């Protein structure tokens, strides 16, 4: 190599280009059975939503729907808003995020740091809850803002295609013999994309959707939810139950217990991850201990320091949560599955 010449391998020119596909955490010692967690929080957006944001914006640009100076408007509980705020800043778009009172302070501050405008909805729709109220506000903003584009993560096929093209293939490359895959259900982009990929290649993995009690995505009754990320107050248009083998409904207090238990093992993970792992822990208790299982971790835990990991926040919403370890043989709760 000539003097002074360098090779830059692992170089990115856009914040969302950096999205490691090969980071898995071995939780076998904690689960006492083969279990690996695909961690999606190691990117500049801090979550799995980096994939959906890039896929949806690229798709809109290819269709000629976005131009220099365009305004993006989107409803988000936090993570997609952060990803879109970073991408809009890099590509020169104005971004308005409509979120609600459950959005964490760290998500709000991060979006604003990227230059996004954030609208916080506090009054729920009488039928579709806070999500319905957010979507109504998005539509109002689009009507009053010339040229504004709503990507609509709940109905946008580029949301699930991101995971069909990347997340699913990455899992099968790393763990071709996987028996169970546990995926949280929010907009269901990750779930639908990965599940369709595995079904299309004929892989026998059992796809288990994990949702929060109080979510209506899979037909359950609406209820109060405090942790942003998983669960919806209205059914997302892109959900595809035909490629899902099972659905687990996990109470939020069990997600909190799981998060705090793993923090005591050195893993600070987000609330959605705690939900996925709480469901997986219970479901796998019924299975051959040699079965290989994976879960997808949407984000890490630093954005939840003021909620899931804050004693006062937890106590005000869930009362006293016992110190019983959900990863101990006697610690798992019973969840609804079908």
GROMACS .gro file of C-alpha atoms in nm:
model
  338
    1UNK     CA    1   0.000   0.000   0.000
    2UNK     CA    2   0.147   0.341  -0.094
    3UNK     CA    3   0.264   0.562   0.194
    4UNK     CA    4  -0.013   0.777   0.336
    5UNK     CA    5  -0.290   0.569   0.179
    6UNK     CA    6  -0.542   0.413   0.413
    7UNK     CA    7  -0.826   0.164   0.377
    8UNK     CA    8  -1.151   0.261   0.550
    9UNK     CA    9  -1.344  -0.060   0.600
   10UNK     CA   10  -1.658  -0.019   0.821
   11UNK     CA   11  -1.719   0.337   0.708
   12UNK     CA   12  -2.069   0.483   0.679
   13UNK     CA   13  -2.184   0.805   0.518
   14UNK     CA   14  -2.537   0.811   0.664
   15UNK     CA   15  -2.641   0.756   1.028
   16UNK     CA   16  -2.880   0.473   0.947
   17UNK     CA   17  -2.631   0.285   0.728
   18UNK     CA   18  -2.470   0.159   1.048
   19UNK     CA   19  -2.691  -0.127   1.161
   20UNK     CA   20  -2.498  -0.436   1.278
   21UNK     CA   21  -2.670  -0.760   1.180
   22UNK     CA   22  -2.453  -1.001   1.375
   23UNK     CA   23  -2.498  -0.897   1.740
   24UNK     CA   24  -2.656  -1.176   1.945
   25UNK     CA   25  -2.652  -1.212   2.323
   26UNK     CA   26  -2.626  -1.562   2.465
   27UNK     CA   27  -2.882  -1.578   2.745
   28UNK     CA   28  -2.844  -1.954   2.786
   29UNK     CA   29  -2.698  -1.920   3.140
   30UNK     CA   30  -2.995  -1.708   3.252
   31UNK     CA   31  -3.263  -1.911   3.071
   32UNK     CA   32  -3.099  -2.245   3.157
   33UNK     CA   33  -3.163  -2.359   2.800
   34UNK     CA   34  -3.034  -2.251   2.454
   35UNK     CA   35  -3.162  -1.895   2.407
   36UNK     CA   36  -3.013  -1.609   2.205
   37UNK     CA   37  -3.126  -1.249   2.174
   38UNK     CA   38  -3.078  -1.053   1.850
   39UNK     CA   39  -3.000  -0.701   1.966
   40UNK     CA   40  -3.124  -0.424   1.737
   41UNK     CA   41  -3.026  -0.126   1.954
   42UNK     CA   42  -2.669  -0.080   1.835
   43UNK     CA   43  -2.724   0.189   1.574
   44UNK     CA   44  -2.750   0.568   1.572
   45UNK     CA   45  -3.130   0.551   1.608
   46UNK     CA   46  -3.095   0.312   1.900
   47UNK     CA   47  -3.359   0.062   1.793
   48UNK     CA   48  -3.497  -0.183   1.539
   49UNK     CA   49  -3.696   0.107   1.391
   50UNK     CA   50  -3.385   0.220   1.202
   51UNK     CA   51  -3.460  -0.052   0.946
   52UNK     CA   52  -3.823   0.049   0.895
   53UNK     CA   53  -3.741   0.419   0.878
   54UNK     CA   54  -3.477   0.371   0.609
   55UNK     CA   55  -3.694   0.131   0.408
   56UNK     CA   56  -4.001   0.357   0.415
   57UNK     CA   57  -3.813   0.677   0.331
   58UNK     CA   58  -3.618   0.506   0.052
   59UNK     CA   59  -3.945   0.371  -0.086
   60UNK     CA   60  -4.111   0.713  -0.078
   61UNK     CA   61  -3.812   0.870  -0.253
   62UNK     CA   62  -3.814   0.604  -0.524
   63UNK     CA   63  -4.184   0.678  -0.587
   64UNK     CA   64  -4.115   1.051  -0.613
   65UNK     CA   65  -4.316   1.135  -0.301
   66UNK     CA   66  -4.029   1.313  -0.125
   67UNK     CA   67  -3.830   1.607  -0.253
   68UNK     CA   68  -3.574   1.847  -0.101
   69UNK     CA   69  -3.752   2.044   0.170
   70UNK     CA   70  -4.042   1.798   0.204
   71UNK     CA   71  -4.218   1.756   0.538
   72UNK     CA   72  -4.257   1.411   0.690
   73UNK     CA   73  -4.531   1.354   0.949
   74UNK     CA   74  -4.554   1.030   1.145
   75UNK     CA   75  -4.722   0.884   1.451
   76UNK     CA   76  -4.479   0.711   1.685
   77UNK     CA   77  -4.456   0.603   2.048
   78UNK     CA   78  -4.090   0.704   2.037
   79UNK     CA   79  -3.845   0.475   1.862
   80UNK     CA   80  -3.956   0.524   1.501
   81UNK     CA   81  -3.976   0.896   1.571
   82UNK     CA   82  -3.609   0.897   1.675
   83UNK     CA   83  -3.508   0.700   1.364
   84UNK     CA   84  -3.702   0.929   1.131
   85UNK     CA   85  -3.569   1.239   1.306
   86UNK     CA   86  -3.211   1.125   1.244
   87UNK     CA   87  -3.283   1.035   0.881
   88UNK     CA   88  -3.474   1.358   0.811
   89UNK     CA   89  -3.186   1.559   0.954
   90UNK     CA   90  -2.937   1.378   0.731
   91UNK     CA   91  -3.150   1.412   0.414
   92UNK     CA   92  -3.278   1.764   0.463
   93UNK     CA   93  -3.644   1.700   0.539
   94UNK     CA   94  -3.864   1.865   0.800
   95UNK     CA   95  -3.999   1.606   1.041
   96UNK     CA   96  -4.302   1.631   1.270
   97UNK     CA   97  -4.358   1.344   1.513
   98UNK     CA   98  -4.697   1.298   1.675
   99UNK     CA   99  -4.658   1.097   1.994
  100UNK     CA  100  -4.846   1.068   2.323
  101UNK     CA  101  -4.801   1.107   2.696
  102UNK     CA  102  -4.643   0.760   2.732
  103UNK     CA  103  -4.341   0.861   2.523
  104UNK     CA  104  -4.032   0.866   2.744
  105UNK     CA  105  -3.856   1.193   2.817
  106UNK     CA  106  -3.539   1.058   2.656
  107UNK     CA  107  -3.719   0.979   2.332
  108UNK     CA  108  -3.866   1.329   2.330
  109UNK     CA  109  -3.532   1.496   2.396
  110UNK     CA  110  -3.354   1.286   2.137
  111UNK     CA  111  -3.604   1.371   1.862
  112UNK     CA  112  -3.582   1.740   1.941
  113UNK     CA  113  -3.202   1.721   1.943
  114UNK     CA  114  -3.217   1.605   1.580
  115UNK     CA  115  -3.433   1.908   1.497
  116UNK     CA  116  -3.773   1.739   1.486
  117UNK     CA  117  -4.094   1.907   1.593
  118UNK     CA  118  -4.277   1.690   1.847
  119UNK     CA  119  -4.652   1.706   1.909
  120UNK     CA  120  -4.767   1.525   2.226
  121UNK     CA  121  -5.128   1.401   2.236
  122UNK     CA  122  -5.274   1.363   2.587
  123UNK     CA  123  -5.645   1.287   2.530
  124UNK     CA  124  -5.724   0.937   2.396
  125UNK     CA  125  -5.977   0.863   2.126
  126UNK     CA  126  -6.286   0.708   2.294
  127UNK     CA  127  -6.261   0.394   2.077
  128UNK     CA  128  -5.901   0.365   1.953
  129UNK     CA  129  -5.722   0.516   2.251
  130UNK     CA  130  -5.410   0.731   2.232
  131UNK     CA  131  -5.302   0.573   1.904
  132UNK     CA  132  -5.631   0.667   1.741
  133UNK     CA  133  -5.593   1.023   1.871
  134UNK     CA  134  -5.240   1.041   1.734
  135UNK     CA  135  -5.347   0.928   1.389
  136UNK     CA  136  -5.631   1.179   1.385
  137UNK     CA  137  -5.377   1.454   1.465
  138UNK     CA  138  -5.143   1.330   1.190
  139UNK     CA  139  -5.425   1.358   0.936
  140UNK     CA  140  -5.506   1.710   1.055
  141UNK     CA  141  -5.141   1.814   1.019
  142UNK     CA  142  -5.117   1.667   0.670
  143UNK     CA  143  -5.428   1.857   0.561
  144UNK     CA  144  -5.290   2.185   0.696
  145UNK     CA  145  -4.930   2.141   0.575
  146UNK     CA  146  -4.885   2.171   0.196
  147UNK     CA  147  -4.693   1.875   0.054
  148UNK     CA  148  -4.667   1.690   0.386
  149UNK     CA  149  -4.627   1.311   0.363
  150UNK     CA  150  -4.748   1.058   0.619
  151UNK     CA  151  -4.541   0.741   0.580
  152UNK     CA  152  -4.802   0.549   0.787
  153UNK     CA  153  -4.594   0.277   0.948
  154UNK     CA  154  -4.911   0.083   1.034
  155UNK     CA  155  -5.004   0.022   0.668
  156UNK     CA  156  -4.676   0.075   0.481
  157UNK     CA  157  -4.548  -0.246   0.319
  158UNK     CA  158  -4.194  -0.108   0.322
  159UNK     CA  159  -4.210  -0.142   0.702
  160UNK     CA  160  -4.232  -0.523   0.697
  161UNK     CA  161  -4.020  -0.554   0.381
  162UNK     CA  162  -3.723  -0.413   0.574
  163UNK     CA  163  -3.726  -0.720   0.796
  164UNK     CA  164  -3.804  -0.963   0.514
  165UNK     CA  165  -3.491  -0.839   0.338
  166UNK     CA  166  -3.256  -0.806   0.636
  167UNK     CA  167  -3.361  -0.923   0.982
  168UNK     CA  168  -3.498  -1.263   0.883
  169UNK     CA  169  -3.201  -1.355   0.658
  170UNK     CA  170  -2.956  -1.243   0.929
  171UNK     CA  171  -3.118  -1.477   1.182
  172UNK     CA  172  -3.117  -1.780   0.954
  173UNK     CA  173  -2.752  -1.718   0.859
  174UNK     CA  174  -2.648  -1.713   1.222
  175UNK     CA  175  -2.883  -1.983   1.355
  176UNK     CA  176  -3.007  -2.204   1.068
  177UNK     CA  177  -3.138  -2.464   1.315
  178UNK     CA  178  -3.355  -2.225   1.519
  179UNK     CA  179  -3.670  -2.392   1.657
  180UNK     CA  180  -3.855  -2.095   1.812
  181UNK     CA  181  -3.849  -1.726   1.725
  182UNK     CA  182  -4.015  -1.480   1.967
  183UNK     CA  183  -4.101  -1.141   1.817
  184UNK     CA  184  -4.277  -0.848   1.981
  185UNK     CA  185  -4.585  -0.704   1.810
  186UNK     CA  186  -4.610  -0.325   1.779
  187UNK     CA  187  -4.684  -0.207   1.428
  188UNK     CA  188  -4.600  -0.573   1.346
  189UNK     CA  189  -4.342  -0.473   1.083
  190UNK     CA  190  -4.067  -0.685   1.241
  191UNK     CA  191  -4.310  -0.971   1.310
  192UNK     CA  192  -4.474  -0.979   0.967
  193UNK     CA  193  -4.150  -0.936   0.774
  194UNK     CA  194  -3.956  -1.205   0.960
  195UNK     CA  195  -4.249  -1.448   0.969
  196UNK     CA  196  -4.316  -1.414   0.595
  197UNK     CA  197  -3.947  -1.466   0.520
  198UNK     CA  198  -3.928  -1.790   0.719
  199UNK     CA  199  -4.254  -1.920   0.575
  200UNK     CA  200  -4.147  -1.837   0.219
  201UNK     CA  201  -3.818  -2.027   0.251
  202UNK     CA  202  -3.998  -2.323   0.406
  203UNK     CA  203  -3.817  -2.304   0.740
  204UNK     CA  204  -3.990  -2.503   1.019
  205UNK     CA  205  -3.921  -2.246   1.293
  206UNK     CA  206  -4.221  -2.175   1.516
  207UNK     CA  207  -4.305  -1.802   1.506
  208UNK     CA  208  -4.439  -1.673   1.838
  209UNK     CA  209  -4.583  -1.321   1.847
  210UNK     CA  210  -4.554  -1.152   2.187
  211UNK     CA  211  -4.794  -0.870   2.270
  212UNK     CA  212  -4.889  -0.670   2.579
  213UNK     CA  213  -5.211  -0.730   2.768
  214UNK     CA  214  -5.441  -0.441   2.676
  215UNK     CA  215  -5.341  -0.441   2.308
  216UNK     CA  216  -5.611  -0.508   2.047
  217UNK     CA  217  -5.383  -0.628   1.765
  218UNK     CA  218  -5.483  -0.994   1.798
  219UNK     CA  219  -5.842  -0.938   1.906
  220UNK     CA  220  -5.803  -0.895   2.279
  221UNK     CA  221  -5.986  -0.629   2.480
  222UNK     CA  222  -5.837  -0.281   2.496
  223UNK     CA  223  -5.677  -0.186   2.826
  224UNK     CA  224  -5.445   0.067   2.981
  225UNK     CA  225  -5.080   0.027   2.882
  226UNK     CA  226  -4.791   0.228   3.023
  227UNK     CA  227  -4.484   0.103   2.835
  228UNK     CA  228  -4.440   0.239   2.481
  229UNK     CA  229  -4.338   0.012   2.196
  230UNK     CA  230  -4.547  -0.304   2.192
  231UNK     CA  231  -4.924  -0.317   2.166
  232UNK     CA  232  -5.175  -0.101   1.983
  233UNK     CA  233  -5.515   0.058   2.039
  234UNK     CA  234  -5.612  -0.019   1.678
  235UNK     CA  235  -5.519  -0.315   1.461
  236UNK     CA  236  -5.229  -0.237   1.221
  237UNK     CA  237  -5.315  -0.294   0.856
  238UNK     CA  238  -4.989  -0.483   0.788
  239UNK     CA  239  -5.040  -0.753   1.052
  240UNK     CA  240  -5.056  -1.101   0.896
  241UNK     CA  241  -5.175  -1.365   1.140
  242UNK     CA  242  -5.154  -1.636   0.873
  243UNK     CA  243  -4.774  -1.654   0.920
  244UNK     CA  244  -4.785  -1.651   1.301
  245UNK     CA  245  -4.799  -1.984   1.486
  246UNK     CA  246  -4.878  -1.859   1.836
  247UNK     CA  247  -4.965  -1.538   2.020
  248UNK     CA  248  -4.860  -1.469   2.378
  249UNK     CA  249  -5.020  -1.185   2.580
  250UNK     CA  250  -4.789  -1.064   2.856
  251UNK     CA  251  -4.890  -0.837   3.148
  252UNK     CA  252  -4.672  -0.525   3.165
  253UNK     CA  253  -4.574  -0.589   3.525
  254UNK     CA  254  -4.408  -0.913   3.412
  255UNK     CA  255  -4.218  -0.721   3.143
  256UNK     CA  256  -4.094  -0.483   3.414
  257UNK     CA  257  -3.989  -0.773   3.637
  258UNK     CA  258  -3.795  -0.929   3.350
  259UNK     CA  259  -3.619  -0.602   3.260
  260UNK     CA  260  -3.512  -0.539   3.616
  261UNK     CA  261  -3.400  -0.898   3.664
  262UNK     CA  262  -3.176  -0.884   3.357
  263UNK     CA  263  -3.035  -0.548   3.469
  264UNK     CA  264  -2.912  -0.728   3.780
  265UNK     CA  265  -2.728  -0.961   3.541
  266UNK     CA  266  -2.569  -0.668   3.357
  267UNK     CA  267  -2.812  -0.635   3.064
  268UNK     CA  268  -3.001  -0.305   3.046
  269UNK     CA  269  -3.277  -0.368   2.792
  270UNK     CA  270  -3.593  -0.186   2.680
  271UNK     CA  271  -3.948  -0.253   2.792
  272UNK     CA  272  -4.042  -0.429   2.468
  273UNK     CA  273  -3.749  -0.665   2.513
  274UNK     CA  274  -3.864  -0.743   2.865
  275UNK     CA  275  -4.207  -0.831   2.728
  276UNK     CA  276  -4.061  -1.064   2.465
  277UNK     CA  277  -3.835  -1.237   2.717
  278UNK     CA  278  -4.107  -1.274   2.980
  279UNK     CA  279  -4.329  -1.446   2.724
  280UNK     CA  280  -4.046  -1.665   2.595
  281UNK     CA  281  -3.949  -1.772   2.947
  282UNK     CA  282  -4.300  -1.897   3.020
  283UNK     CA  283  -4.362  -2.057   2.681
  284UNK     CA  284  -4.035  -2.248   2.673
  285UNK     CA  285  -4.100  -2.405   3.011
  286UNK     CA  286  -4.330  -2.643   2.820
  287UNK     CA  287  -4.069  -2.745   2.561
  288UNK     CA  288  -3.777  -2.981   2.517
  289UNK     CA  289  -3.485  -2.816   2.701
  290UNK     CA  290  -3.264  -2.873   2.398
  291UNK     CA  291  -3.480  -2.668   2.159
  292UNK     CA  292  -3.298  -2.366   2.020
  293UNK     CA  293  -3.487  -2.039   2.074
  294UNK     CA  294  -3.424  -1.680   1.971
  295UNK     CA  295  -3.586  -1.349   2.057
  296UNK     CA  296  -3.555  -1.007   1.896
  297UNK     CA  297  -3.463  -0.716   2.122
  298UNK     CA  298  -3.601  -0.392   1.970
  299UNK     CA  299  -3.395  -0.153   2.182
  300UNK     CA  300  -3.173  -0.105   2.485
  301UNK     CA  301  -3.268   0.026   2.826
  302UNK     CA  302  -3.111   0.370   2.868
  303UNK     CA  303  -3.426   0.542   2.734
  304UNK     CA  304  -3.628   0.371   3.008
  305UNK     CA  305  -3.425   0.487   3.308
  306UNK     CA  306  -3.707   0.724   3.404
  307UNK     CA  307  -3.977   0.457   3.369
  308UNK     CA  308  -3.914   0.082   3.379
  309UNK     CA  309  -3.600   0.124   3.589
  310UNK     CA  310  -3.736   0.397   3.817
  311UNK     CA  311  -3.879   0.266   4.144
  312UNK     CA  312  -4.129   0.548   4.191
  313UNK     CA  313  -4.259   0.522   3.832
  314UNK     CA  314  -4.303   0.146   3.865
  315UNK     CA  315  -4.473   0.163   4.204
  316UNK     CA  316  -4.720   0.433   4.093
  317UNK     CA  317  -4.839   0.218   3.802
  318UNK     CA  318  -4.799  -0.142   3.915
  319UNK     CA  319  -4.778  -0.126   4.293
  320UNK     CA  320  -4.526  -0.346   4.465
  321UNK     CA  321  -4.345  -0.582   4.232
  322UNK     CA  322  -4.190  -0.871   4.418
  323UNK     CA  323  -3.819  -0.939   4.407
  324UNK     CA  324  -3.886  -1.295   4.295
  325UNK     CA  325  -3.661  -1.355   3.996
  326UNK     CA  326  -3.865  -1.438   3.681
  327UNK     CA  327  -3.566  -1.634   3.552
  328UNK     CA  328  -3.563  -1.867   3.853
  329UNK     CA  329  -3.744  -2.202   3.820
  330UNK     CA  330  -4.030  -2.075   4.039
  331UNK     CA  331  -4.039  -1.720   3.906
  332UNK     CA  332  -4.231  -1.744   3.579
  333UNK     CA  333  -4.589  -1.618   3.564
  334UNK     CA  334  -4.873  -1.766   3.363
  335UNK     CA  335  -4.958  -1.580   3.040
  336UNK     CA  336  -5.233  -1.621   2.783
  337UNK     CA  337  -5.134  -1.798   2.462
  338UNK     CA  338  -5.304  -1.961   2.173
   0.00000   0.00000   0.00000
